PDB file of N, CA and C in Angstrom:
ATOM      1  N   UNK L 237      75.343  18.801 -70.884  1.00 44.00           N
ATOM      2  CA  UNK L 237      76.596  18.096 -71.148  1.00 44.00           C
ATOM      3  C   UNK L 237      76.375  16.622 -71.444  1.00 44.00           C
ATOM      4  N   UNK L 238      77.317  16.033 -72.113  1.00 47.00           N
ATOM      5  CA  UNK L 238      77.256  14.615 -72.423  1.00 47.00           C
ATOM      6  C   UNK L 238      77.315  13.802 -71.133  1.00 47.00           C
ATOM      7  N   UNK L 239      76.574  12.704 -71.045  1.00 45.00           N
ATOM      8  CA  UNK L 239      76.571  11.896 -69.814  1.00 45.00           C
ATOM      9  C   UNK L 239      77.966  11.475 -69.354  1.00 45.00           C
ATOM     10  N   UNK L 240      78.882  11.245 -70.281  1.00 46.00           N
ATOM     11  CA  UNK L 240      80.216  10.796 -69.878  1.00 46.00           C
ATOM     12  C   UNK L 240      80.985  11.883 -69.144  1.00 46.00           C
ATOM     13  N   UNK L 241      80.523  13.120 -69.197  1.00 49.00           N
ATOM     14  CA  UNK L 241      81.222  14.220 -68.551  1.00 49.00           C
ATOM     15  C   UNK L 241      80.646  14.534 -67.178  1.00 49.00           C
ATOM     16  N   UNK L 242      79.667  13.780 -66.731  1.00 48.00           N
ATOM     17  CA  UNK L 242      79.025  14.035 -65.442  1.00 48.00           C
ATOM     18  C   UNK L 242      79.553  13.044 -64.410  1.00 48.00           C
ATOM     19  N   UNK L 243      80.062  13.552 -63.305  1.00 47.00           N
ATOM     20  CA  UNK L 243      80.616  12.703 -62.245  1.00 47.00           C
ATOM     21  C   UNK L 243      79.637  12.678 -61.075  1.00 47.00           C
ATOM     22  N   UNK L 244      78.756  11.690 -61.062  1.00 49.00           N
ATOM     23  CA  UNK L 244      77.732  11.644 -60.021  1.00 49.00           C
ATOM     24  C   UNK L 244      78.222  10.987 -58.740  1.00 49.00           C
ATOM     25  N   UNK L 245      79.362  10.317 -58.773  1.00 50.00           N
ATOM     26  CA  UNK L 245      79.829   9.589 -57.596  1.00 50.00           C
ATOM     27  C   UNK L 245      80.714  10.424 -56.692  1.00 50.00           C
ATOM     28  N   UNK L 246      81.048  11.651 -57.080  1.00 53.00           N
ATOM     29  CA  UNK L 246      81.927  12.475 -56.256  1.00 53.00           C
ATOM     30  C   UNK L 246      81.193  12.909 -54.993  1.00 53.00           C
ATOM     31  N   UNK L 247      81.821  12.790 -53.833  1.00 54.00           N
ATOM     32  CA  UNK L 247      81.138  13.152 -52.586  1.00 54.00           C
ATOM     33  C   UNK L 247      80.824  14.648 -52.532  1.00 54.00           C
ATOM     34  N   UNK L 248      79.565  15.009 -52.338  1.00 54.00           N
ATOM     35  CA  UNK L 248      79.176  16.421 -52.349  1.00 54.00           C
ATOM     36  C   UNK L 248      79.702  17.234 -51.163  1.00 54.00           C
ATOM     37  N   UNK L 249      80.156  16.571 -50.119  1.00 55.00           N
ATOM     38  CA  UNK L 249      80.602  17.306 -48.938  1.00 55.00           C
ATOM     39  C   UNK L 249      82.062  17.751 -49.029  1.00 55.00           C
ATOM     40  N   UNK L 250      82.731  17.493 -50.139  1.00 54.00           N
ATOM     41  CA  UNK L 250      84.100  17.948 -50.322  1.00 54.00           C
ATOM     42  C   UNK L 250      85.157  17.057 -49.714  1.00 54.00           C
ATOM     43  N   UNK L 251      84.783  15.898 -49.210  1.00 56.00           N
ATOM     44  CA  UNK L 251      85.754  15.016 -48.572  1.00 56.00           C
ATOM     45  C   UNK L 251      86.851  14.565 -49.519  1.00 56.00           C
ATOM     46  N   UNK L 252      86.585  14.558 -50.809  1.00 50.00           N
ATOM     47  CA  UNK L 252      87.573  14.109 -51.776  1.00 50.00           C
ATOM     48  C   UNK L 252      88.644  15.127 -52.101  1.00 50.00           C
ATOM     49  N   UNK L 253      88.520  16.348 -51.603  1.00 49.00           N
ATOM     50  CA  UNK L 253      89.465  17.405 -51.961  1.00 49.00           C
ATOM     51  C   UNK L 253      90.905  17.031 -51.690  1.00 49.00           C
ATOM     52  N   UNK L 254      91.196  16.436 -50.578  1.00 52.00           N
ATOM     53  CA  UNK L 254      92.584  16.144 -50.237  1.00 52.00           C
ATOM     54  C   UNK L 254      93.171  14.994 -51.062  1.00 52.00           C
ATOM     55  N   UNK L 255      92.323  14.280 -51.778  1.00 60.00           N
ATOM     56  CA  UNK L 255      92.780  13.180 -52.618  1.00 60.00           C
ATOM     57  C   UNK L 255      93.465  13.717 -53.878  1.00 60.00           C
ATOM     58  N   UNK L 256      93.047  14.868 -54.354  1.00 67.00           N
ATOM     59  CA  UNK L 256      93.531  15.434 -55.601  1.00 67.00           C
ATOM     60  C   UNK L 256      94.698  16.380 -55.356  1.00 67.00           C
ATOM     61  N   UNK L 257      95.901  15.849 -55.444  1.00 74.00           N
ATOM     62  CA  UNK L 257      97.116  16.635 -55.262  1.00 74.00           C
ATOM     63  C   UNK L 257      98.018  16.360 -56.456  1.00 74.00           C
ATOM     64  N   UNK L 258      98.603  17.418 -56.999  1.00 83.00           N
ATOM     65  CA  UNK L 258      99.514  17.252 -58.120  1.00 83.00           C
ATOM     66  C   UNK L 258     100.711  18.160 -57.884  1.00 83.00           C
ATOM     67  N   UNK L 259     101.851  17.577 -57.555  1.00 85.00           N
ATOM     68  CA  UNK L 259     103.058  18.353 -57.267  1.00 85.00           C
ATOM     69  C   UNK L 259     103.580  19.114 -58.482  1.00 85.00           C
ATOM     70  N   UNK L 260     103.144  18.737 -59.669  1.00 90.00           N
ATOM     71  CA  UNK L 260     103.593  19.439 -60.868  1.00 90.00           C
ATOM     72  C   UNK L 260     102.870  20.764 -61.106  1.00 90.00           C
ATOM     73  N   UNK L 261     101.812  21.020 -60.338  1.00 89.00           N
ATOM     74  CA  UNK L 261     101.085  22.273 -60.545  1.00 89.00           C
ATOM     75  C   UNK L 261     101.990  23.490 -60.367  1.00 89.00           C
ATOM     76  N   UNK L 262     102.812  23.512 -59.350  1.00 90.00           N
ATOM     77  CA  UNK L 262     103.636  24.690 -59.075  1.00 90.00           C
ATOM     78  C   UNK L 262     104.539  25.036 -60.259  1.00 90.00           C
ATOM     79  N   UNK L 263     105.365  24.107 -60.766  1.00 92.00           N
ATOM     80  CA  UNK L 263     106.211  24.489 -61.897  1.00 92.00           C
ATOM     81  C   UNK L 263     105.427  24.768 -63.187  1.00 92.00           C
ATOM     82  N   UNK L 264     104.345  24.029 -63.416  1.00 93.00           N
ATOM     83  CA  UNK L 264     103.554  24.273 -64.623  1.00 93.00           C
ATOM     84  C   UNK L 264     102.886  25.641 -64.537  1.00 93.00           C
ATOM     85  N   UNK L 265     102.318  25.981 -63.384  1.00 92.00           N
ATOM     86  CA  UNK L 265     101.684  27.287 -63.231  1.00 92.00           C
ATOM     87  C   UNK L 265     102.692  28.410 -63.419  1.00 92.00           C
ATOM     88  N   UNK L 266     103.913  28.200 -62.975  1.00 93.00           N
ATOM     89  CA  UNK L 266     104.961  29.212 -63.135  1.00 93.00           C
ATOM     90  C   UNK L 266     105.297  29.407 -64.613  1.00 93.00           C
ATOM     91  N   UNK L 267     105.456  28.312 -65.328  1.00 94.00           N
ATOM     92  CA  UNK L 267     105.887  28.388 -66.727  1.00 94.00           C
ATOM     93  C   UNK L 267     104.738  28.599 -67.717  1.00 94.00           C
ATOM     94  N   UNK L 268     103.536  28.198 -67.328  1.00 93.00           N
ATOM     95  CA  UNK L 268     102.373  28.307 -68.212  1.00 93.00           C
ATOM     96  C   UNK L 268     101.193  28.876 -67.422  1.00 93.00           C
ATOM     97  N   UNK L 269     101.187  30.186 -67.183  1.00 93.00           N
ATOM     98  CA  UNK L 269     100.152  30.800 -66.338  1.00 93.00           C
ATOM     99  C   UNK L 269      98.720  30.548 -66.808  1.00 93.00           C
ATOM    100  N   UNK L 270      98.521  30.279 -68.083  1.00 92.00           N
ATOM    101  CA  UNK L 270      97.169  30.036 -68.571  1.00 92.00           C
ATOM    102  C   UNK L 270      96.567  28.790 -67.923  1.00 92.00           C
ATOM    103  N   UNK L 271      97.383  27.811 -67.583  1.00 92.00           N
ATOM    104  CA  UNK L 271      96.884  26.599 -66.920  1.00 92.00           C
ATOM    105  C   UNK L 271      96.342  26.969 -65.538  1.00 92.00           C
ATOM    106  N   UNK L 272      97.080  27.811 -64.814  1.00 93.00           N
ATOM    107  CA  UNK L 272      96.612  28.289 -63.502  1.00 93.00           C
ATOM    108  C   UNK L 272      95.323  29.093 -63.663  1.00 93.00           C
ATOM    109  N   UNK L 273      95.254  29.932 -64.684  1.00 92.00           N
ATOM    110  CA  UNK L 273      94.067  30.755 -64.912  1.00 92.00           C
ATOM    111  C   UNK L 273      92.828  29.891 -65.155  1.00 92.00           C
ATOM    112  N   UNK L 274      92.984  28.831 -65.914  1.00 92.00           N
ATOM    113  CA  UNK L 274      91.846  27.943 -66.168  1.00 92.00           C
ATOM    114  C   UNK L 274      91.397  27.285 -64.869  1.00 92.00           C
ATOM    115  N   UNK L 275      92.348  26.819 -64.084  1.00 92.00           N
ATOM    116  CA  UNK L 275      91.991  26.200 -62.797  1.00 92.00           C
ATOM    117  C   UNK L 275      91.280  27.210 -61.901  1.00 92.00           C
ATOM    118  N   UNK L 276      91.785  28.431 -61.845  1.00 93.00           N
ATOM    119  CA  UNK L 276      91.157  29.463 -61.017  1.00 93.00           C
ATOM    120  C   UNK L 276      89.762  29.814 -61.519  1.00 93.00           C
ATOM    121  N   UNK L 277      89.576  29.819 -62.832  1.00 93.00           N
ATOM    122  CA  UNK L 277      88.249  30.103 -63.373  1.00 93.00           C
ATOM    123  C   UNK L 277      87.249  29.007 -63.003  1.00 93.00           C
ATOM    124  N   UNK L 278      87.691  27.754 -63.058  1.00 93.00           N
ATOM    125  CA  UNK L 278      86.799  26.668 -62.644  1.00 93.00           C
ATOM    126  C   UNK L 278      86.372  26.848 -61.195  1.00 93.00           C
ATOM    127  N   UNK L 279      87.328  27.148 -60.332  1.00 91.00           N
ATOM    128  CA  UNK L 279      87.021  27.350 -58.912  1.00 91.00           C
ATOM    129  C   UNK L 279      86.103  28.560 -58.723  1.00 91.00           C
ATOM    130  N   UNK L 280      86.371  29.630 -59.453  1.00 93.00           N
ATOM    131  CA  UNK L 280      85.558  30.846 -59.330  1.00 93.00           C
ATOM    132  C   UNK L 280      84.129  30.627 -59.811  1.00 93.00           C
ATOM    133  N   UNK L 281      83.941  29.648 -60.674  1.00 92.00           N
ATOM    134  CA  UNK L 281      82.605  29.358 -61.188  1.00 92.00           C
ATOM    135  C   UNK L 281      81.966  28.154 -60.514  1.00 92.00           C
ATOM    136  N   UNK L 282      82.432  27.820 -59.322  1.00 91.00           N
ATOM    137  CA  UNK L 282      81.718  26.854 -58.498  1.00 91.00           C
ATOM    138  C   UNK L 282      82.278  25.454 -58.398  1.00 91.00           C
ATOM    139  N   UNK L 283      83.441  25.193 -58.970  1.00 91.00           N
ATOM    140  CA  UNK L 283      83.999  23.842 -58.842  1.00 91.00           C
ATOM    141  C   UNK L 283      84.339  23.571 -57.380  1.00 91.00           C
ATOM    142  N   UNK L 284      83.872  22.455 -56.854  1.00 86.00           N
ATOM    143  CA  UNK L 284      84.217  22.088 -55.479  1.00 86.00           C
ATOM    144  C   UNK L 284      85.662  21.611 -55.407  1.00 86.00           C
ATOM    145  N   UNK L 285      86.156  21.092 -56.527  1.00 85.00           N
ATOM    146  CA  UNK L 285      87.562  20.702 -56.694  1.00 85.00           C
ATOM    147  C   UNK L 285      87.956  21.133 -58.094  1.00 85.00           C
ATOM    148  N   UNK L 286      89.093  21.789 -58.221  1.00 89.00           N
ATOM    149  CA  UNK L 286      89.641  22.146 -59.536  1.00 89.00           C
ATOM    150  C   UNK L 286      91.126  21.839 -59.479  1.00 89.00           C
ATOM    151  N   UNK L 287      91.595  21.023 -60.393  1.00 88.00           N
ATOM    152  CA  UNK L 287      92.991  20.581 -60.370  1.00 88.00           C
ATOM    153  C   UNK L 287      93.519  20.390 -61.786  1.00 88.00           C
ATOM    154  N   UNK L 288      94.825  20.314 -61.863  1.00 90.00           N
ATOM    155  CA  UNK L 288      95.509  19.984 -63.088  1.00 90.00           C
ATOM    156  C   UNK L 288      95.731  18.475 -63.098  1.00 90.00           C
ATOM    157  N   UNK L 289      95.552  17.873 -64.256  1.00 89.00           N
ATOM    158  CA  UNK L 289      95.762  16.442 -64.393  1.00 89.00           C
ATOM    159  C   UNK L 289      97.128  16.186 -65.011  1.00 89.00           C
ATOM    160  N   UNK L 290      97.844  15.248 -64.448  1.00 86.00           N
ATOM    161  CA  UNK L 290      99.138  14.866 -65.010  1.00 86.00           C
ATOM    162  C   UNK L 290     100.113  16.018 -65.082  1.00 86.00           C
ATOM    163  N   UNK L 291     100.714  16.192 -66.255  1.00 85.00           N
ATOM    164  CA  UNK L 291     101.722  17.242 -66.419  1.00 85.00           C
ATOM    165  C   UNK L 291     101.133  18.504 -67.023  1.00 85.00           C
ATOM    166  N   UNK L 292      99.824  18.639 -67.008  1.00 77.00           N
ATOM    167  CA  UNK L 292      99.202  19.883 -67.410  1.00 77.00           C
ATOM    168  C   UNK L 292      98.439  19.832 -68.710  1.00 77.00           C
ATOM    169  N   UNK L 293      98.246  18.656 -69.261  1.00 80.00           N
ATOM    170  CA  UNK L 293      97.491  18.581 -70.508  1.00 80.00           C
ATOM    171  C   UNK L 293      95.999  18.804 -70.289  1.00 80.00           C
ATOM    172  N   UNK L 294      95.552  18.650 -69.063  1.00 90.00           N
ATOM    173  CA  UNK L 294      94.131  18.787 -68.747  1.00 90.00           C
ATOM    174  C   UNK L 294      93.958  19.460 -67.400  1.00 90.00           C
ATOM    175  N   UNK L 295      92.946  20.310 -67.305  1.00 91.00           N
ATOM    176  CA  UNK L 295      92.511  20.878 -66.027  1.00 91.00           C
ATOM    177  C   UNK L 295      91.057  20.450 -65.876  1.00 91.00           C
ATOM    178  N   UNK L 296      90.693  19.971 -64.697  1.00 90.00           N
ATOM    179  CA  UNK L 296      89.334  19.480 -64.505  1.00 90.00           C
ATOM    180  C   UNK L 296      88.718  20.079 -63.258  1.00 90.00           C
ATOM    181  N   UNK L 297      87.396  20.044 -63.210  1.00 90.00           N
ATOM    182  CA  UNK L 297      86.673  20.501 -62.033  1.00 90.00           C
ATOM    183  C   UNK L 297      85.506  19.578 -61.750  1.00 90.00           C
ATOM    184  N   UNK L 298      85.177  19.468 -60.481  1.00 87.00           N
ATOM    185  CA  UNK L 298      83.987  18.744 -60.049  1.00 87.00           C
ATOM    186  C   UNK L 298      82.978  19.767 -59.558  1.00 87.00           C
ATOM    187  N   UNK L 299      81.746  19.614 -59.978  1.00 89.00           N
ATOM    188  CA  UNK L 299      80.687  20.546 -59.617  1.00 89.00           C
ATOM    189  C   UNK L 299      79.567  19.801 -58.903  1.00 89.00           C
ATOM    190  N   UNK L 300      78.827  20.537 -58.095  1.00 84.00           N
ATOM    191  CA  UNK L 300      77.759  19.901 -57.314  1.00 84.00           C
ATOM    192  C   UNK L 300      76.597  19.439 -58.175  1.00 84.00           C
ATOM    193  N   UNK L 301      76.428  20.071 -59.346  1.00 87.00           N
ATOM    194  CA  UNK L 301      75.339  19.649 -60.214  1.00 87.00           C
ATOM    195  C   UNK L 301      75.667  20.001 -61.663  1.00 87.00           C
ATOM    196  N   UNK L 302      74.877  19.485 -62.560  1.00 88.00           N
ATOM    197  CA  UNK L 302      75.107  19.671 -63.989  1.00 88.00           C
ATOM    198  C   UNK L 302      75.004  21.136 -64.402  1.00 88.00           C
ATOM    199  N   UNK L 303      74.083  21.865 -63.803  1.00 91.00           N
ATOM    200  CA  UNK L 303      73.910  23.274 -64.144  1.00 91.00           C
ATOM    201  C   UNK L 303      75.160  24.078 -63.821  1.00 91.00           C
ATOM    202  N   UNK L 304      75.739  23.843 -62.657  1.00 90.00           N
ATOM    203  CA  UNK L 304      76.958  24.560 -62.268  1.00 90.00           C
ATOM    204  C   UNK L 304      78.090  24.254 -63.237  1.00 90.00           C
ATOM    205  N   UNK L 305      78.229  23.006 -63.626  1.00 91.00           N
ATOM    206  CA  UNK L 305      79.260  22.624 -64.586  1.00 91.00           C
ATOM    207  C   UNK L 305      79.035  23.268 -65.943  1.00 91.00           C
ATOM    208  N   UNK L 306      77.785  23.306 -66.385  1.00 92.00           N
ATOM    209  CA  UNK L 306      77.457  23.924 -67.672  1.00 92.00           C
ATOM    210  C   UNK L 306      77.736  25.426 -67.643  1.00 92.00           C
ATOM    211  N   UNK L 307      77.452  26.072 -66.514  1.00 91.00           N
ATOM    212  CA  UNK L 307      77.738  27.506 -66.388  1.00 91.00           C
ATOM    213  C   UNK L 307      79.234  27.778 -66.455  1.00 91.00           C
ATOM    214  N   UNK L 308      80.027  26.937 -65.818  1.00 92.00           N
ATOM    215  CA  UNK L 308      81.484  27.092 -65.873  1.00 92.00           C
ATOM    216  C   UNK L 308      81.986  26.852 -67.290  1.00 92.00           C
ATOM    217  N   UNK L 309      81.442  25.844 -67.945  1.00 91.00           N
ATOM    218  CA  UNK L 309      81.840  25.552 -69.326  1.00 91.00           C
ATOM    219  C   UNK L 309      81.558  26.755 -70.219  1.00 91.00           C
ATOM    220  N   UNK L 310      80.402  27.367 -70.043  1.00 92.00           N
ATOM    221  CA  UNK L 310      80.022  28.540 -70.837  1.00 92.00           C
ATOM    222  C   UNK L 310      80.982  29.706 -70.558  1.00 92.00           C
ATOM    223  N   UNK L 311      81.280  29.941 -69.297  1.00 90.00           N
ATOM    224  CA  UNK L 311      82.182  31.036 -68.943  1.00 90.00           C
ATOM    225  C   UNK L 311      83.574  30.830 -69.538  1.00 90.00           C
ATOM    226  N   UNK L 312      84.076  29.607 -69.508  1.00 89.00           N
ATOM    227  CA  UNK L 312      85.378  29.319 -70.095  1.00 89.00           C
ATOM    228  C   UNK L 312      85.350  29.510 -71.612  1.00 89.00           C
ATOM    229  N   UNK L 313      84.282  29.090 -72.267  1.00 91.00           N
ATOM    230  CA  UNK L 313      84.173  29.240 -73.719  1.00 91.00           C
ATOM    231  C   UNK L 313      84.127  30.715 -74.103  1.00 91.00           C
ATOM    232  N   UNK L 314      83.430  31.518 -73.302  1.00 91.00           N
ATOM    233  CA  UNK L 314      83.351  32.953 -73.575  1.00 91.00           C
ATOM    234  C   UNK L 314      84.677  33.649 -73.338  1.00 91.00           C
ATOM    235  N   UNK L 315      85.453  33.113 -72.408  1.00 83.00           N
ATOM    236  CA  UNK L 315      86.756  33.694 -72.090  1.00 83.00           C
ATOM    237  C   UNK L 315      87.753  33.472 -73.217  1.00 83.00           C
ATOM    238  N   UNK L 316      87.568  32.384 -73.924  1.00 72.00           N
ATOM    239  CA  UNK L 316      88.427  32.108 -75.069  1.00 72.00           C
ATOM    240  C   UNK L 316      89.442  31.115 -74.757  1.00 72.00           C
TER     241      UNK L 316
END
């Protein structure tokens, strides 16, 4: 992956999980299930944190290492 896509400062012990909260996830997931599916796929492929950004234009995940992130990226690309 491109260096700009690697988050090396994220705490590996998961302490940052409670920082990432988005109250819009519930209504967006209800109306646009594909957004929920992408978030669930990131988590299923090893994201220590997977969340929706803003009003749903982006879903992101944090991974413990570059390989895990690349594997998730590949799985999402294969899924379509």
